[in-house]
C-alpha positions as a Python dict, from the first residue, in 0.01 Angstrom:
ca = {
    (1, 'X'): (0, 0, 0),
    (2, 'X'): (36, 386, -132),
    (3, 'X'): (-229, 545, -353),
    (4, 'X'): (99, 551, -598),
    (5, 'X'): (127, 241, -586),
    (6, 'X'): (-254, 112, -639),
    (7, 'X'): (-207, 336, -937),
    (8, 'X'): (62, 184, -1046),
    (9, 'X'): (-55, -181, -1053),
    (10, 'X'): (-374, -125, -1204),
    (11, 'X'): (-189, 47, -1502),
    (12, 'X'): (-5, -236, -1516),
    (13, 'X'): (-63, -393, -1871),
    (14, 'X'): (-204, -743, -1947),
    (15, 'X'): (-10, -828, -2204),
    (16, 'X'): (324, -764, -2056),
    (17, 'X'): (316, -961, -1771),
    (18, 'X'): (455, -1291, -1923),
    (19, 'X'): (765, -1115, -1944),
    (20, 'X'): (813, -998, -1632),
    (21, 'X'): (701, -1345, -1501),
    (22, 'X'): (1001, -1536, -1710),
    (23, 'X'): (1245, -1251, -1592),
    (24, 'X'): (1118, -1332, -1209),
    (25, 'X'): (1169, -1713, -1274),
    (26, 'X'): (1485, -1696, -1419),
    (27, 'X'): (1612, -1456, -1158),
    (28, 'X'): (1509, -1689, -925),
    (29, 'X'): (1642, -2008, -1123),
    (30, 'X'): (2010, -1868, -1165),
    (31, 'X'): (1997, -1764, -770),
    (32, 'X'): (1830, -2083, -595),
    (33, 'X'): (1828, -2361, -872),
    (34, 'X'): (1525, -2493, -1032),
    (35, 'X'): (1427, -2757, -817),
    (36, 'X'): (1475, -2536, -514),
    (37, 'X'): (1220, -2264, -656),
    (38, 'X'): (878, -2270, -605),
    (39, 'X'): (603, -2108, -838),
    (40, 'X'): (436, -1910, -529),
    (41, 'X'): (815, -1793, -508),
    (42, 'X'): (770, -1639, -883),
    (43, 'X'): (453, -1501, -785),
    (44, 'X'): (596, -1341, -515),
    (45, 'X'): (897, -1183, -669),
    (46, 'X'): (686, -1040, -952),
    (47, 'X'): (426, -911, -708),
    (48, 'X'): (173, -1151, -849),
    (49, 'X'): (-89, -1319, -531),
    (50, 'X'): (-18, -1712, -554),
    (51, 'X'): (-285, -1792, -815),
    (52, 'X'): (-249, -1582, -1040),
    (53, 'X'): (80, -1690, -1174),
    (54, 'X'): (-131, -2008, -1344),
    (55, 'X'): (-313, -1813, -1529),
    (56, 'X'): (13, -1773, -1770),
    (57, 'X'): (240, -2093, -1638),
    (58, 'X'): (55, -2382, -1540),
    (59, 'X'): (420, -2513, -1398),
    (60, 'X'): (767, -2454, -1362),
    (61, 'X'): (867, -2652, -1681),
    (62, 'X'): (637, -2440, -1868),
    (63, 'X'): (824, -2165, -1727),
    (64, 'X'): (1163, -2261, -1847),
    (65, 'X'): (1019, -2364, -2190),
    (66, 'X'): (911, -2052, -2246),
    (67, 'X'): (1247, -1901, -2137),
    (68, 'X'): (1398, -2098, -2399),
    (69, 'X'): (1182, -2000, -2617),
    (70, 'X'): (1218, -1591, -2550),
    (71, 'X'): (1567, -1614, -2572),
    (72, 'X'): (1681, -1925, -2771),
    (73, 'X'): (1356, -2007, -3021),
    (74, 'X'): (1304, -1675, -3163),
    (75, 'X'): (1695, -1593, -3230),
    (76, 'X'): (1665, -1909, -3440),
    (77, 'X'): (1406, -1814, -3622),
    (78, 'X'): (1567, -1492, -3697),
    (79, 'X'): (1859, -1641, -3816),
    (80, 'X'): (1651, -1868, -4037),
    (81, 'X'): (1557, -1567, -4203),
    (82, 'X'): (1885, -1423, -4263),
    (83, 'X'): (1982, -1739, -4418),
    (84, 'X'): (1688, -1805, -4643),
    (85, 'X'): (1794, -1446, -4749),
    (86, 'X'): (2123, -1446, -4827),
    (87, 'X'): (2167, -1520, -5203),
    (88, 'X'): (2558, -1495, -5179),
    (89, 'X'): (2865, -1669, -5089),
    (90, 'X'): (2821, -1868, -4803),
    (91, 'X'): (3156, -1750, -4642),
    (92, 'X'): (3013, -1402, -4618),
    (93, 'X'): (2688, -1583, -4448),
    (94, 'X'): (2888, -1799, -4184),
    (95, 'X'): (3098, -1521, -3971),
    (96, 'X'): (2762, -1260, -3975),
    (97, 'X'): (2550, -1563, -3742),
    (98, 'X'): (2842, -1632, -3560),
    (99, 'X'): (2802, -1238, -3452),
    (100, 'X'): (2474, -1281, -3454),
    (101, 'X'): (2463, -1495, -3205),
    (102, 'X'): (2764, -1388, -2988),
    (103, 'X'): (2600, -1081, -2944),
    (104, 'X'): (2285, -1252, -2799),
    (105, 'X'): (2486, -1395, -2568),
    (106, 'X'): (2672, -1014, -2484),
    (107, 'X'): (2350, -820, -2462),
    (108, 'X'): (2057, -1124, -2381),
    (109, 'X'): (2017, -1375, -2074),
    (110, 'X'): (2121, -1653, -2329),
    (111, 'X'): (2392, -1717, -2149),
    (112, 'X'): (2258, -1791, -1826),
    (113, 'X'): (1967, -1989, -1997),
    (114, 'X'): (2199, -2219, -2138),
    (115, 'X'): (2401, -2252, -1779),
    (116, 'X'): (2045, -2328, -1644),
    (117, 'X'): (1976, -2602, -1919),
    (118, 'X'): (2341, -2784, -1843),
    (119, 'X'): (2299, -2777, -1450),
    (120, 'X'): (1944, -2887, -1472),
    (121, 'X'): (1911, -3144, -1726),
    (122, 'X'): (2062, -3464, -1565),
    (123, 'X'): (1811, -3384, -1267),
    (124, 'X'): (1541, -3299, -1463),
    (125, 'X'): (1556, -3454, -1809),
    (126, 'X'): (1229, -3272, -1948),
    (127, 'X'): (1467, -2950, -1963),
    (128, 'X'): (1712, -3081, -2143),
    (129, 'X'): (1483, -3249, -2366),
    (130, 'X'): (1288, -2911, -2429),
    (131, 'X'): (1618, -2737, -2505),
    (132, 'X'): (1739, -3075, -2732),
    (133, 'X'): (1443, -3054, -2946),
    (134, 'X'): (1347, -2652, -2966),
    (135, 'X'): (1721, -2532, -2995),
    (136, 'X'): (1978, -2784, -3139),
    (137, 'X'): (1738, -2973, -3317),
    (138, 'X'): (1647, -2658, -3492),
    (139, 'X'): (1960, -2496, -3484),
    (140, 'X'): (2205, -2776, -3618),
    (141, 'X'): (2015, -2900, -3936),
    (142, 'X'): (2000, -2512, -4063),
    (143, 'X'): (2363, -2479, -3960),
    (144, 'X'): (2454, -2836, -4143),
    (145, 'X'): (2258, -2699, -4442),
    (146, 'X'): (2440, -2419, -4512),
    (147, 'X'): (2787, -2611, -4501),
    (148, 'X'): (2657, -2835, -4708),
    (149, 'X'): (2556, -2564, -4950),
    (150, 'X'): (2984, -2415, -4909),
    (151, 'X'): (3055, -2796, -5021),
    (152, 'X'): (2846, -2778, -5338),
    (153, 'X'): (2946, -2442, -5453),
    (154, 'X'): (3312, -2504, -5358),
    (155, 'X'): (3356, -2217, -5155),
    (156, 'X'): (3451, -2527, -4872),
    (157, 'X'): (3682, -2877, -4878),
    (158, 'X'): (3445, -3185, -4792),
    (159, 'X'): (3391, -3182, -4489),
    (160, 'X'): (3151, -3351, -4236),
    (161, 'X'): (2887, -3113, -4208),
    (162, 'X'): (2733, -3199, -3906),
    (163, 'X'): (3092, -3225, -3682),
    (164, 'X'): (3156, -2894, -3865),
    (165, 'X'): (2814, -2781, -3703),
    (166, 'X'): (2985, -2853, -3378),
    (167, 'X'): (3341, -2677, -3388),
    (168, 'X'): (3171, -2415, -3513),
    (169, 'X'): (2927, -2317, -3169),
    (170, 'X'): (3157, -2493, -2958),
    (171, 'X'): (3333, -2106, -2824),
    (172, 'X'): (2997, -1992, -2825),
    (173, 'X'): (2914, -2234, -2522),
    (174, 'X'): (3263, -2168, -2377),
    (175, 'X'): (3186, -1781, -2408),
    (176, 'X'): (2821, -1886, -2220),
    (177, 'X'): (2943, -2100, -1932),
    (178, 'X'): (3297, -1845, -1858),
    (179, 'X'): (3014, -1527, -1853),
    (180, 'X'): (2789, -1702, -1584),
    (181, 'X'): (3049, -1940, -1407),
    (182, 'X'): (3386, -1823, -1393),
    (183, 'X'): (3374, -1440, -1451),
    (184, 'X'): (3156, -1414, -1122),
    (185, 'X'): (3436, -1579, -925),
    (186, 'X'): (3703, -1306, -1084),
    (187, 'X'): (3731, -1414, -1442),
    (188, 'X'): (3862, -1204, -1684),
    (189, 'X'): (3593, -1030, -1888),
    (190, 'X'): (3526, -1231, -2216),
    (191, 'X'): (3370, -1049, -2528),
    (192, 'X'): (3142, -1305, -2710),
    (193, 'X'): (3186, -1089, -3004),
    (194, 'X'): (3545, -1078, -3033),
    (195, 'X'): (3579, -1457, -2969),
    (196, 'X'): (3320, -1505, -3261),
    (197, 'X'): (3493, -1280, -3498),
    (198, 'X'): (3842, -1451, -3353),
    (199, 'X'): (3648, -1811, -3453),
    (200, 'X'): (3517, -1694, -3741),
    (201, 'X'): (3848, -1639, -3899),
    (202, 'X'): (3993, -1952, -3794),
    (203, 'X'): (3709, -2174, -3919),
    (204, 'X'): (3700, -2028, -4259),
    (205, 'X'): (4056, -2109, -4319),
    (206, 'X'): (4009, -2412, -4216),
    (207, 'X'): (3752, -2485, -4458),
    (208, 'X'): (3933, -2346, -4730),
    (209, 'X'): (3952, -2609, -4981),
}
């Protein structure tokens, strides 16, 4: 090893290293497969020495939990917060978290988080379980809530809210699965963004009363 980099490692910072951990894992993950990678293997490709990487993870479930969380948990939250905020029409409301979270899956490894979750979770229930309860089961009822609230105020016809819920992410999964499955095999390119504002415009009409 170079003076450079001895220098370089011990400047590295504490409380950054959970971060590069998740980005090793899920590197690894998307390449090999969860059950195929092995938590030395993270240690490795993050330049950790084999113990240290339980010091943050005590497993590789706790590793993809906390990918979920990084990319899927705190974009909920955040869109939590631009709904409790919005004191307007809820029509206005609907197409800005449909951008919201198309461009998450643009700019973010959403995308191949969710990809992970789907090949995973018949194999390994306790992933699709973590993403069941920390992601849709956060997600939907705050989704539902708001087209309950278009209902009331008559801004929408009366509708089911909760298979509403559904058409209304349903092109954000296709946008996540055609980014990490089909546009590596030659795919055309596919803009979450314009396929949300696309969406957006056909699932307001449709709730037009």
């Amino acid at each position: 090893m170079t003076d450079q980099s001895v220098i370089k490692t011990r400047q590295r910072r504490p409380d950054i290293r959970p971060p590069q951990i998740l980005a090793a894992a899920l590197a690894l993950f998307t390449e090999r497969g969860f059950a195929a990678t092995r938590m030395d293997d993270v240690a490795k490709r993050d330049g950790l020495s084999k113990g240290a990487i339980y010091l943050y993870f005590p497993d590789k479930l706790s590793l993809l939990q906390a990918l979920v969380q990084e990319t899927a948990g705190d974009m909920i939250g955040t869109a939590a917060l631009m709904m409790a905020a919005h004191d307007g029409p809820v029509t206005q409301l609907l197409p800005v978290l449909l951008h919201f979270l198309a461009e998450k899956l643009d700019t973010t490894d959403l995308a191949k988080v969710i990809k992970l979750v789907l090949a995973e979770g018949r194999a390994h229930p306790d992933i699709g379980k973590a993403y069941l309860d920390n992601v849709i089961g956060r997600a939907f009822p705050l989704l539902e809530s708001l087209i309950a609230r278009g209902i009331a105020s008559g801004e929408f016809r009366n509708v089911d809210p909760a298979m509403t819920v559904r058409s209304f992410i349903a092109p954000m999964l296709l946008a996540a699965l055609w980014k990490t499955t089909f546009e590596p095999l030659g795919g055309a390119a596919l803009s979450a963004r314009a396929l949300a504002a696309h969406h957006a415009d056909l699932i307001l009409q449709a709730l037009k009363p």
